[in-house]
Amino acid sequence: MLAIFNKTIAHPPQELHSPVSFRRSAKKPDLPEEILKDFLSSHSDNAFSMSFNNAAVLAYVRHDKAYSLHSQRLFCGYDEIYCVFLGSLNNLCSLIRQYGLSKNTNEAMLVIEAYRTLRDRGPYPADQVIKELDGSFAFVVFDRKDGTVFAALSSDGGVKLHWGIAEDDSVVISDDLEVIKTSCGKSFAPFPTGCMFHSEGGLMSFEHPMNKVKAMPRVDSEGIMCGANFKVDVLSRNTTMPRVGSEANWAAWNSC
């Protein structure tokens, strides 16, 4: 899976930038079009991508015929909301009933409906909605109408996700570590487990929503400073719980 978002849409933590990236001697990150080209060429037989002008790119590799739910990859779009989903949900059937969806709804479709619920239908805590997803999963949602990005990674570590910064400061998200390493120079890091990211609200933990997420300096095996790791800070607490929906927008997430 590969997702690239223009810097005017996604606003990642500044600590994801490596100080080394600004030195002339450092290997420069690639431009988004180069990253997409390399990704598609390395999966020429079964890769798929969608571009949204200069705003965003979503790409994924279709899974093989013989695959486990753990390695499942899904892509779908509805009402100009697009989702790439990796992994599986153990409680998909009960969530389908909860949201009143058809029996053939898959995980990506469900995530889109959950996102629409957060966006449109009354104030629900975002962490509560994501915490209801039981399983090993990662997803990236792009809302073309609102120009927003929403991503999350389960807390069990069953699915890996990474993010980094491209040459033009676009945000790159992928489950393929080699893609991130090759494309983003030293400005990359693992996406933190049990966390969710919204382009307007920033990064927060849905497992521990009352605690802030703190950037931790990260040095590679060569002793070079890379993009920071992000960990839940058990010593700091958010004073209020952010809510999203018709009575409060995603920006309230960042006011804690």
Coordinates of N, CA and C in Angstrom, one line a residue:
M1 N 0.8 -1.2 0.0 CA 0.0 0.0 0.0 C 0.9 1.2 0.0
L2 N 0.4 2.3 -0.7 CA 1.2 3.5 -0.8 C 0.2 4.7 -0.8
A3 N 0.4 5.7 0.0 CA -0.5 6.9 0.0 C 0.4 8.1 0.1
I4 N 0.2 9.0 -0.8 CA 1.0 10.3 -0.8 C 0.1 11.4 -0.8
F5 N 0.3 12.4 0.1 CA -0.6 13.5 0.3 C 0.2 14.8 0.2
N6 N -0.2 15.8 -0.5 CA 0.4 17.1 -0.7 C 0.5 17.7 0.7
K7 N 1.6 18.5 0.9 CA 1.8 19.2 2.2 C 0.7 20.2 2.6
T8 N -0.1 20.6 1.6 CA -1.2 21.6 1.9 C -2.4 20.8 2.4
I9 N -2.4 19.5 2.3 CA -3.5 18.7 2.8 C -3.2 18.0 4.1
A10 N -2.1 17.3 4.1 CA -1.7 16.6 5.3 C -0.7 17.4 6.0
H11 N -0.8 17.5 7.3 CA 0.1 18.3 8.2 C 0.7 17.4 9.3
P12 N 1.7 16.6 8.9 CA 2.3 15.7 9.8 C 3.1 16.4 10.9
P13 N 3.5 15.6 12.0 CA 4.3 16.2 13.0 C 5.7 16.7 12.4
Q14 N 6.1 17.9 12.8 CA 7.4 18.4 12.3 C 8.5 17.5 12.6
E15 N 8.4 16.7 13.7 CA 9.5 15.9 14.2 C 9.8 14.7 13.2
L16 N 8.8 14.5 12.3 CA 9.0 13.4 11.3 C 10.2 13.8 10.3
H17 N 10.4 15.1 10.2 CA 11.6 15.6 9.4 C 12.9 15.2 10.1
S18 N 13.8 14.7 9.3 CA 15.2 14.5 9.9 C 16.0 15.7 9.7
P19 N 16.8 16.2 10.7 CA 17.7 17.3 10.5 C 18.7 17.1 9.4
V20 N 19.0 15.8 9.2 CA 20.0 15.4 8.2 C 19.5 15.7 6.8
S21 N 18.2 15.7 6.6 CA 17.7 15.9 5.2 C 18.0 17.3 4.7
F22 N 18.3 18.2 5.6 CA 18.6 19.6 5.1 C 20.1 19.8 4.8
R23 N 20.9 18.8 5.0 CA 22.3 18.9 4.6 C 22.5 18.5 3.2
R24 N 23.5 19.2 2.6 CA 23.8 18.9 1.2 C 24.3 17.5 1.0
S25 N 25.0 17.0 2.0 CA 25.6 15.7 1.8 C 24.6 14.5 2.0
A26 N 23.4 14.8 2.5 CA 22.5 13.8 2.7 C 21.8 13.4 1.4
K27 N 21.4 12.1 1.3 CA 20.6 11.6 0.2 C 19.2 12.3 0.2
K28 N 18.9 12.9 -0.9 CA 17.6 13.6 -0.9 C 16.5 12.6 -1.1
P29 N 15.3 13.0 -0.4 CA 14.1 12.1 -0.7 C 13.7 12.3 -2.1
D30 N 12.8 11.4 -2.6 CA 12.3 11.4 -3.9 C 11.1 12.3 -4.0
L31 N 10.7 12.7 -5.2 CA 9.5 13.5 -5.5 C 8.3 12.4 -5.6
P32 N 7.1 12.9 -5.3 CA 6.0 12.0 -5.3 C 5.8 11.2 -6.6
E33 N 6.0 11.8 -7.7 CA 5.8 11.1 -9.0 C 6.9 10.0 -9.1
E34 N 8.1 10.2 -8.6 CA 9.1 9.2 -8.6 C 8.8 8.0 -7.7
I35 N 8.3 8.4 -6.6 CA 7.9 7.3 -5.6 C 6.8 6.4 -6.2
L36 N 5.8 7.0 -6.8 CA 4.7 6.3 -7.3 C 5.2 5.4 -8.5
K37 N 6.0 6.0 -9.3 CA 6.6 5.2 -10.5 C 7.3 4.0 -10.0
D38 N 8.2 4.2 -9.0 CA 9.0 3.0 -8.5 C 8.1 2.0 -7.9
F39 N 7.0 2.4 -7.1 CA 6.1 1.5 -6.5 C 5.4 0.7 -7.5
L40 N 4.9 1.3 -8.6 CA 4.1 0.6 -9.6 C 5.0 -0.3 -10.4
S41 N 6.2 0.1 -10.7 CA 7.1 -0.7 -11.5 C 7.6 -2.0 -10.7
S42 N 7.6 -1.9 -9.4 CA 8.0 -3.0 -8.6 C 6.9 -4.0 -8.4
H43 N 5.7 -3.6 -8.7 CA 4.5 -4.5 -8.6 C 3.7 -4.4 -9.9
S44 N 4.4 -4.5 -11.0 CA 3.8 -4.2 -12.3 C 2.6 -5.1 -12.7
D45 N 2.5 -6.3 -12.1 CA 1.5 -7.3 -12.5 C 0.1 -7.0 -11.8
N46 N 0.2 -6.5 -10.5 CA -1.1 -6.5 -9.8 C -1.2 -5.2 -8.9
A47 N -0.6 -4.1 -9.4 CA -0.7 -2.8 -8.6 C -1.8 -2.0 -9.2
F48 N -2.4 -1.2 -8.4 CA -3.5 -0.3 -8.8 C -3.3 1.1 -8.1
S49 N -3.6 2.2 -8.8 CA -3.4 3.5 -8.2 C -4.5 4.5 -8.7
M50 N -4.8 5.5 -7.9 CA -5.7 6.6 -8.2 C -5.0 7.9 -7.8
S51 N -5.0 8.8 -8.7 CA -4.4 10.2 -8.4 C -5.6 11.2 -8.4
F52 N -5.4 12.1 -7.5 CA -6.4 13.2 -7.3 C -5.8 14.5 -7.5
N53 N -5.6 14.9 -8.8 CA -4.9 16.1 -9.2 C -3.5 16.1 -8.6
N54 N -3.1 17.2 -7.9 CA -1.9 17.2 -7.2 C -2.0 17.0 -5.7
A55 N -3.2 16.7 -5.3 CA -3.5 16.6 -3.9 C -3.1 15.3 -3.2
A56 N -3.4 14.2 -3.9 CA -3.2 12.9 -3.3 C -3.0 11.8 -4.3
V57 N -2.4 10.7 -3.9 CA -2.3 9.4 -4.6 C -2.5 8.3 -3.7
L58 N -3.3 7.3 -4.1 CA -3.5 6.1 -3.3 C -3.2 4.9 -4.3
A59 N -2.4 4.0 -3.8 CA -2.0 2.9 -4.6 C -1.9 1.6 -3.7
Y60 N -2.3 0.5 -4.2 CA -2.1 -0.7 -3.4 C -1.9 -1.9 -4.4
V61 N -1.4 -3.0 -3.8 CA -1.1 -4.2 -4.5 C -2.2 -5.2 -4.2
R62 N -2.9 -5.7 -5.2 CA -3.9 -6.7 -5.0 C -3.3 -8.0 -4.4
H63 N -4.0 -8.6 -3.4 CA -3.4 -9.8 -2.8 C -3.5 -11.0 -3.7
D64 N -2.7 -12.0 -3.5 CA -2.7 -13.2 -4.2 C -3.9 -14.0 -4.0
K65 N -4.2 -14.9 -4.8 CA -5.4 -15.8 -4.6 C -5.4 -16.5 -3.3
A66 N -4.2 -17.0 -3.0 CA -4.0 -17.7 -1.7 C -3.5 -16.7 -0.7
Y67 N -4.4 -16.2 0.1 CA -3.9 -15.2 1.1 C -4.7 -15.4 2.4
S68 N -4.1 -15.0 3.5 CA -4.8 -15.1 4.8 C -5.4 -13.7 5.1
L69 N -6.4 -13.7 6.0 CA -7.0 -12.5 6.4 C -6.0 -11.5 7.0
H70 N -5.0 -12.0 7.6 CA -4.0 -11.2 8.2 C -3.3 -10.3 7.1
S71 N -3.2 -10.9 5.9 CA -2.5 -10.1 4.8 C -3.5 -9.5 3.8
Q72 N -4.7 -9.5 4.1 CA -5.8 -9.0 3.3 C -5.5 -7.5 2.9
R73 N -5.8 -7.1 1.7 CA -5.6 -5.7 1.2 C -6.9 -5.3 0.5
L74 N -7.5 -4.2 0.8 CA -8.8 -3.8 0.2 C -8.7 -2.3 -0.2
F75 N -9.4 -2.0 -1.2 CA -9.6 -0.6 -1.6 C -11.0 -0.4 -2.1
C76 N -11.6 0.7 -1.6 CA -12.9 1.1 -2.1 C -13.1 2.6 -2.0
G77 N -14.1 3.1 -2.7 CA -14.5 4.5 -2.6 C -16.0 4.7 -2.6
Y78 N -16.5 5.7 -1.8 CA -17.9 5.9 -1.8 C -18.1 7.4 -1.5
D79 N -18.9 8.1 -2.3 CA -19.3 9.5 -2.0 C -18.0 10.4 -1.9
E80 N -17.0 10.1 -2.7 CA -15.7 10.8 -2.8 C -14.9 10.6 -1.5
I81 N -15.1 9.5 -0.8 CA -14.3 9.1 0.3 C -13.6 7.8 -0.1
Y82 N -12.3 7.7 0.0 CA -11.6 6.6 -0.5 C -10.8 5.9 0.7
C83 N -10.7 4.6 0.7 CA -10.0 3.9 1.8 C -9.2 2.8 1.3
V84 N -7.9 2.7 1.8 CA -7.1 1.5 1.6 C -7.0 0.9 3.0
F85 N -7.4 -0.4 3.0 CA -7.4 -1.1 4.3 C -6.5 -2.4 4.2
L86 N -5.7 -2.6 5.3 CA -4.8 -3.7 5.4 C -5.2 -4.5 6.6
G87 N -5.2 -5.9 6.5 CA -5.5 -6.7 7.7 C -7.0 -7.1 7.7
S88 N -7.5 -7.3 8.9 CA -8.9 -7.8 9.0 C -9.5 -7.4 10.4
L89 N -10.8 -7.5 10.5 CA -11.5 -7.2 11.8 C -12.1 -8.4 12.3
N90 N -11.9 -8.8 13.5 CA -12.6 -9.9 14.1 C -14.1 -9.7 14.3
N91 N -14.5 -8.5 14.6 CA -15.9 -8.2 14.9 C -16.6 -7.5 13.7
L92 N -16.2 -7.9 12.5 CA -16.8 -7.2 11.3 C -18.3 -7.4 11.3
C93 N -18.8 -8.6 11.5 CA -20.2 -8.9 11.4 C -21.0 -8.1 12.4
S94 N -20.5 -8.0 13.7 CA -21.3 -7.2 14.7 C -21.3 -5.7 14.3
L95 N -20.1 -5.2 13.8 CA -20.1 -3.8 13.4 C -21.0 -3.5 12.2
I96 N -21.1 -4.5 11.3 CA -22.0 -4.3 10.1 C -23.4 -4.1 10.6
R97 N -23.8 -4.9 11.6 CA -25.2 -4.8 12.2 C -25.3 -3.5 12.9
Q98 N -24.2 -3.1 13.6 CA -24.3 -1.8 14.4 C -24.5 -0.6 13.5
Y99 N -23.8 -0.6 12.3 CA -23.9 0.5 11.4 C -25.1 0.3 10.4
G100 N -25.8 -0.8 10.4 CA -26.9 -1.0 9.6 C -26.5 -1.2 8.1
L101 N -25.4 -1.9 7.9 CA -24.9 -2.1 6.5 C -25.2 -3.4 6.0
S102 N -25.1 -3.6 4.7 CA -25.4 -4.9 4.1 C -24.4 -6.0 4.5
K103 N -24.8 -7.2 4.3 CA -24.0 -8.4 4.8 C -22.7 -8.5 4.0
N104 N -22.6 -8.1 2.8 CA -21.4 -8.2 2.0 C -20.5 -7.1 2.2
T105 N -20.7 -6.2 3.2 CA -19.8 -5.1 3.4 C -18.4 -5.6 3.9
N106 N -17.3 -5.1 3.3 CA -16.0 -5.5 3.8 C -15.4 -4.4 4.7
E107 N -14.2 -4.7 5.2 CA -13.6 -3.8 6.2 C -13.4 -2.3 5.7
A108 N -13.0 -2.2 4.4 CA -12.8 -0.9 3.9 C -14.1 -0.1 3.8
M109 N -15.2 -0.8 3.4 CA -16.5 -0.1 3.3 C -16.9 0.3 4.7
L110 N -16.7 -0.6 5.7 CA -17.1 -0.2 7.1 C -16.3 1.0 7.6
V111 N -15.0 1.1 7.3 CA -14.2 2.2 7.8 C -14.7 3.5 7.2
I112 N -15.1 3.5 5.9 CA -15.7 4.7 5.3 C -16.9 5.1 6.0
E113 N -17.8 4.1 6.4 CA -19.0 4.4 7.1 C -18.7 5.0 8.5
A114 N -17.7 4.4 9.1 CA -17.3 4.9 10.5 C -16.8 6.3 10.3
Y115 N -16.0 6.6 9.3 CA -15.5 7.9 9.1 C -16.6 8.9 8.8
R116 N -17.6 8.5 8.0 CA -18.7 9.4 7.7 C -19.6 9.7 9.0
T117 N -19.6 8.7 9.9 CA -20.3 8.9 11.1 C -19.6 9.9 12.0
L118 N -18.3 9.9 12.0 CA -17.5 10.8 12.7 C -17.7 12.2 12.1
R119 N -17.7 12.3 10.8 CA -17.7 13.6 10.1 C -19.1 14.3 10.2
D120 N -20.1 13.5 10.1 CA -21.4 14.1 9.8 C -22.5 13.9 10.8
R121 N -22.4 12.9 11.7 CA -23.6 12.6 12.5 C -23.5 12.7 14.0
G122 N -23.3 13.9 14.4 CA -23.3 14.1 15.8 C -21.9 13.8 16.5
P123 N -21.6 14.4 17.6 CA -20.3 14.4 18.2 C -20.0 13.0 18.9
Y124 N -19.1 12.2 18.3 CA -18.7 11.0 18.9 C -17.2 11.2 19.1
P125 N -16.6 10.7 20.2 CA -15.1 10.7 20.3 C -14.5 9.8 19.3
A126 N -13.6 10.3 18.5 CA -12.9 9.5 17.5 C -12.2 8.3 18.0
D127 N -11.6 8.4 19.2 CA -10.9 7.3 19.8 C -11.9 6.1 20.1
Q128 N -13.1 6.4 20.5 CA -14.1 5.4 20.8 C -14.5 4.6 19.6
V129 N -14.7 5.3 18.5 CA -15.1 4.7 17.2 C -14.0 3.8 16.7
I130 N -12.7 4.2 16.8 CA -11.6 3.4 16.3 C -11.3 2.2 17.3
K131 N -11.5 2.5 18.5 CA -11.3 1.4 19.5 C -12.2 0.2 19.4
E132 N -13.4 0.5 18.8 CA -14.4 -0.5 18.5 C -13.9 -1.5 17.4
L133 N -12.9 -1.1 16.7 CA -12.4 -2.0 15.6 C -11.5 -3.1 16.2
D134 N -11.9 -4.3 16.3 CA -11.2 -5.4 17.0 C -10.5 -6.2 15.9
G135 N -9.1 -6.1 15.9 CA -8.4 -6.9 14.9 C -7.0 -6.4 14.7
S136 N -6.4 -6.9 13.7 CA -5.1 -6.4 13.2 C -5.3 -5.6 11.9
F137 N -5.0 -4.3 11.9 CA -5.4 -3.5 10.8 C -4.6 -2.3 10.7
A138 N -4.6 -1.7 9.5 CA -4.1 -0.4 9.2 C -5.0 0.2 8.1
F139 N -5.3 1.4 8.1 CA -6.1 2.0 7.0 C -5.7 3.5 6.8
V140 N -5.9 3.9 5.6 CA -5.7 5.3 5.2 C -7.0 5.8 4.5
V141 N -7.6 6.8 4.9 CA -8.8 7.4 4.3 C -8.5 8.7 3.7
F142 N -8.9 9.0 2.5 CA -8.8 10.3 1.9 C -10.2 10.8 1.5
D143 N -10.6 11.9 2.1 CA -11.9 12.6 1.9 C -11.6 13.7 0.8
R144 N -12.0 13.4 -0.4 CA -11.8 14.3 -1.5 C -12.6 15.6 -1.3
K145 N -13.8 15.5 -0.9 CA -14.6 16.7 -0.7 C -14.0 17.7 0.3
D146 N -13.6 17.1 1.4 CA -13.1 18.0 2.5 C -11.6 18.2 2.4
G147 N -10.9 17.4 1.6 CA -9.5 17.5 1.4 C -8.8 17.1 2.7
T148 N -9.2 16.0 3.4 CA -8.7 15.6 4.6 C -8.2 14.2 4.6
V149 N -7.3 13.8 5.5 CA -6.6 12.5 5.6 C -6.9 12.0 7.0
F150 N -7.2 10.7 7.0 CA -7.4 10.0 8.3 C -6.8 8.6 8.2
A151 N -5.9 8.3 9.2 CA -5.2 7.1 9.2 C -5.1 6.5 10.6
A152 N -5.1 5.2 10.7 CA -4.9 4.5 12.0 C -4.3 3.2 11.9
L153 N -3.7 2.8 13.0 CA -3.0 1.5 13.0 C -3.3 0.8 14.3
S154 N -3.7 -0.5 14.2 CA -4.1 -1.2 15.4 C -3.0 -1.3 16.4
S155 N -3.4 -1.6 17.7 CA -2.4 -1.6 18.8 C -1.6 -2.9 18.9
D156 N -2.0 -4.0 18.2 CA -1.4 -5.3 18.5 C -0.1 -5.5 17.7
G157 N 0.2 -4.6 16.7 CA 1.4 -4.8 16.0 C 1.4 -5.8 14.9
G158 N 0.2 -6.4 14.6 CA 0.0 -7.4 13.6 C 0.2 -6.9 12.2
V159 N -0.1 -5.6 12.0 CA 0.2 -5.0 10.7 C 1.2 -3.8 10.9
K160 N 2.1 -3.7 10.0 CA 3.1 -2.6 10.1 C 2.8 -1.5 9.2
L161 N 3.1 -0.3 9.6 CA 2.8 0.9 8.8 C 4.0 1.9 9.1
H162 N 4.4 2.6 8.0 CA 5.5 3.6 8.1 C 5.0 4.8 7.4
W163 N 5.6 5.9 7.9 CA 5.4 7.2 7.2 C 6.6 8.0 7.1
G164 N 6.7 8.9 6.1 CA 7.8 9.8 5.9 C 7.5 11.0 5.1
I165 N 8.6 11.7 4.8 CA 8.4 13.0 4.1 C 9.2 12.9 2.7
A166 N 8.5 13.3 1.6 CA 9.1 13.3 0.3 C 9.9 14.6 0.1
E167 N 10.5 14.7 -1.1 CA 11.3 15.8 -1.4 C 10.6 17.2 -1.3
D168 N 9.3 17.1 -1.7 CA 8.5 18.4 -1.8 C 7.7 18.6 -0.5
D169 N 8.0 17.8 0.6 CA 7.3 17.9 1.9 C 6.0 17.2 1.9
S170 N 5.6 16.4 0.8 CA 4.4 15.6 0.8 C 4.6 14.5 1.9
V171 N 3.5 14.0 2.4 CA 3.5 12.9 3.4 C 3.4 11.6 2.6
V172 N 4.2 10.6 2.9 CA 4.2 9.3 2.3 C 3.9 8.3 3.4
I173 N 2.9 7.4 3.1 CA 2.5 6.4 4.1 C 2.5 5.0 3.3
S174 N 3.1 4.0 3.9 CA 3.2 2.7 3.3 C 3.4 1.6 4.3
D175 N 3.0 0.4 3.9 CA 3.3 -0.8 4.8 C 4.6 -1.4 4.3
D176 N 5.2 -0.9 3.2 CA 6.5 -1.4 2.7 C 7.6 -0.5 3.2
L177 N 8.4 -1.0 4.1 CA 9.5 -0.3 4.7 C 10.5 0.1 3.7
E178 N 10.8 -0.7 2.7 CA 11.8 -0.4 1.7 C 11.4 0.7 0.9
V179 N 10.1 0.8 0.6 CA 9.6 2.0 -0.2 C 9.8 3.3 0.6
I180 N 9.5 3.3 1.9 CA 9.7 4.5 2.7 C 11.2 4.8 2.8
K181 N 12.1 3.8 3.1 CA 13.5 4.1 3.2 C 14.1 4.6 1.9
T182 N 13.7 4.1 0.8 CA 14.3 4.5 -0.5 C 13.7 5.9 -0.9
S183 N 12.5 6.2 -0.5 CA 11.8 7.4 -1.0 C 12.0 8.6 -0.1
C184 N 12.2 8.4 1.2 CA 12.2 9.5 2.2 C 13.5 9.9 2.8
G185 N 14.6 9.3 2.3 CA 15.9 9.6 3.0 C 15.9 9.2 4.4
K186 N 16.2 10.1 5.3 CA 16.2 9.8 6.7 C 14.9 10.3 7.4
S187 N 14.1 11.0 6.6 CA 12.8 11.5 7.2 C 11.7 10.5 7.2
F188 N 11.8 9.5 8.0 CA 10.7 8.5 8.1 C 10.8 7.9 9.5
A189 N 9.7 7.2 9.8 CA 9.6 6.5 11.1 C 8.4 5.5 11.0
P190 N 8.4 4.5 12.0 CA 7.2 3.7 12.1 C 6.0 4.5 12.5
F191 N 4.9 4.2 11.9 CA 3.6 4.8 12.4 C 3.3 4.2 13.7
P192 N 3.0 4.9 14.7 CA 2.9 4.4 16.1 C 1.6 3.5 16.2
T193 N 1.8 2.4 16.8 CA 0.6 1.5 17.0 C -0.4 2.1 18.0
G194 N -1.6 1.7 17.8 CA -2.7 2.2 18.7 C -2.9 3.7 18.6
C195 N -2.5 4.3 17.4 CA -2.7 5.7 17.2 C -3.5 6.0 15.9
M196 N -4.0 7.2 15.8 CA -4.6 7.7 14.6 C -4.2 9.1 14.3
F197 N -4.2 9.4 13.0 CA -3.8 10.7 12.5 C -4.8 11.3 11.7
H198 N -5.1 12.6 11.9 CA -6.0 13.3 11.1 C -5.3 14.6 10.6
S199 N -5.5 15.0 9.4 CA -4.7 16.1 8.8 C -4.9 17.4 9.5
E200 N -6.1 17.6 10.1 CA -6.4 18.8 10.8 C -6.1 18.7 12.3
G201 N -6.3 17.5 12.8 CA -6.2 17.3 14.3 C -4.9 16.7 14.7
G202 N -4.1 16.2 13.8 CA -2.8 15.7 14.2 C -2.8 14.3 14.7
L203 N -1.8 13.9 15.4 CA -1.6 12.5 15.9 C -2.0 12.3 17.3
M204 N -2.8 11.3 17.6 CA -3.2 11.0 19.0 C -3.4 9.5 19.1
S205 N -3.4 9.0 20.4 CA -3.5 7.6 20.7 C -5.0 7.3 20.9
F206 N -5.6 6.3 20.2 CA -6.9 6.0 20.5 C -7.0 4.9 21.7
E207 N -5.8 4.3 22.0 CA -5.8 3.4 23.1 C -5.7 4.2 24.4
H208 N -5.0 5.3 24.4 CA -4.8 6.1 25.6 C -5.1 7.6 25.3
P209 N -6.4 7.9 25.0 CA -6.7 9.2 24.5 C -6.5 10.3 25.5
M210 N -6.4 10.0 26.7 CA -6.1 11.1 27.7 C -4.7 11.4 27.9
N211 N -3.8 10.7 27.2 CA -2.4 11.0 27.2 C -1.9 11.5 25.9
K212 N -1.0 12.5 26.0 CA -0.4 13.0 24.7 C 0.6 12.1 24.1
V213 N 0.8 12.3 22.8 CA 1.8 11.5 22.1 C 3.1 12.4 21.9
K214 N 4.2 11.8 22.3 CA 5.4 12.6 22.4 C 6.4 12.0 21.3
A215 N 7.1 13.0 20.7 CA 8.2 12.6 19.7 C 9.5 12.2 20.5
M216 N 10.0 11.1 20.1 CA 11.3 10.6 20.7 C 12.4 10.5 19.7
P217 N 13.5 11.2 19.9 CA 14.6 11.2 18.9 C 15.0 9.8 18.5
R218 N 15.3 9.6 17.2 CA 15.6 8.2 16.7 C 16.9 8.3 15.9
V219 N 17.9 7.5 16.3 CA 19.2 7.4 15.6 C 19.4 6.1 15.0
D220 N 19.8 6.0 13.7 CA 19.9 4.7 13.0 C 21.3 4.1 13.4
S221 N 21.6 2.9 12.7 CA 22.8 2.2 13.0 C 24.0 2.9 12.7
E222 N 23.9 3.9 11.8 CA 25.1 4.7 11.4 C 25.3 6.0 12.3
G223 N 24.4 6.1 13.3 CA 24.5 7.2 14.2 C 23.9 8.5 13.6
I224 N 23.1 8.4 12.6 CA 22.5 9.5 12.0 C 21.0 9.8 12.5
M225 N 20.7 11.0 12.8 CA 19.4 11.3 13.3 C 18.4 11.2 12.2
C226 N 17.3 10.4 12.5 CA 16.2 10.1 11.6 C 14.9 10.8 12.1
G227 N 13.9 10.6 11.3 CA 12.6 11.1 11.8 C 12.2 10.4 13.1
A228 N 11.5 11.2 14.0 CA 11.3 10.7 15.3 C 10.3 9.6 15.4
N229 N 10.5 8.7 16.5 CA 9.5 7.8 16.9 C 8.5 8.6 17.7
F230 N 7.2 8.0 17.8 CA 6.2 8.7 18.5 C 5.7 7.7 19.6
K231 N 5.7 8.1 20.8 CA 5.2 7.2 21.9 C 4.2 8.0 22.8
V232 N 3.3 7.2 23.4 CA 2.4 7.8 24.4 C 3.2 8.2 25.6
D233 N 3.0 9.5 26.0 CA 3.6 10.0 27.2 C 2.7 9.8 28.4
V234 N 3.0 8.9 29.2 CA 2.2 8.5 30.4 C 2.2 9.6 31.4
L235 N 3.1 10.5 31.4 CA 3.2 11.6 32.4 C 2.4 12.8 32.0
S236 N 2.0 12.9 30.8 CA 1.2 14.1 30.3 C -0.2 13.7 30.0
R237 N -1.1 14.6 30.3 CA -2.5 14.3 30.0 C -3.2 15.4 29.3
N238 N -4.1 15.0 28.4 CA -5.0 16.0 27.7 C -6.0 16.4 28.8
T239 N -6.3 17.7 28.7 CA -7.3 18.3 29.7 C -8.7 18.0 29.3
T240 N -9.0 17.9 28.0 CA -10.3 17.6 27.6 C -10.3 16.6 26.5
M241 N -11.4 15.9 26.3 CA -11.5 14.9 25.3 C -12.0 15.5 24.0
P242 N -11.3 15.5 22.9 CA -11.8 16.1 21.7 C -13.0 15.3 21.1
R243 N -13.9 16.0 20.5 CA -15.1 15.3 19.9 C -15.2 15.9 18.5
V244 N -15.7 15.0 17.6 CA -15.9 15.5 16.2 C -17.3 15.2 15.8
G245 N -17.7 15.9 14.7 CA -19.1 15.6 14.2 C -19.7 16.9 13.9
S246 N -21.1 16.9 13.9 CA -21.8 18.1 13.5 C -21.6 19.3 14.5
E247 N -21.3 19.0 15.7 CA -21.2 20.1 16.7 C -19.7 20.5 17.0
A248 N -18.8 19.7 16.5 CA -17.4 20.1 16.7 C -16.6 19.5 15.6
N249 N -15.7 20.2 14.9 CA -15.0 19.7 13.7 C -13.7 19.0 14.2
W250 N -13.0 18.5 13.2 CA -11.8 17.7 13.6 C -10.7 18.6 14.2
A251 N -10.8 19.9 13.9 CA -9.8 20.8 14.5 C -9.7 20.8 16.0
A252 N -10.9 20.5 16.6 CA -10.9 20.5 18.0 C -10.0 19.4 18.6
W253 N -9.6 18.4 17.8 CA -8.7 17.4 18.2 C -7.3 18.0 18.6
N254 N -7.0 19.1 18.0 CA -5.7 19.7 18.2 C -5.7 20.7 19.3
S255 N -6.8 20.9 20.0 CA -6.9 22.0 21.0 C -6.7 21.5 22.4
C256 N -6.4 20.2 22.5 CA -6.1 19.6 23.8 C -4.8 20.0 24.4

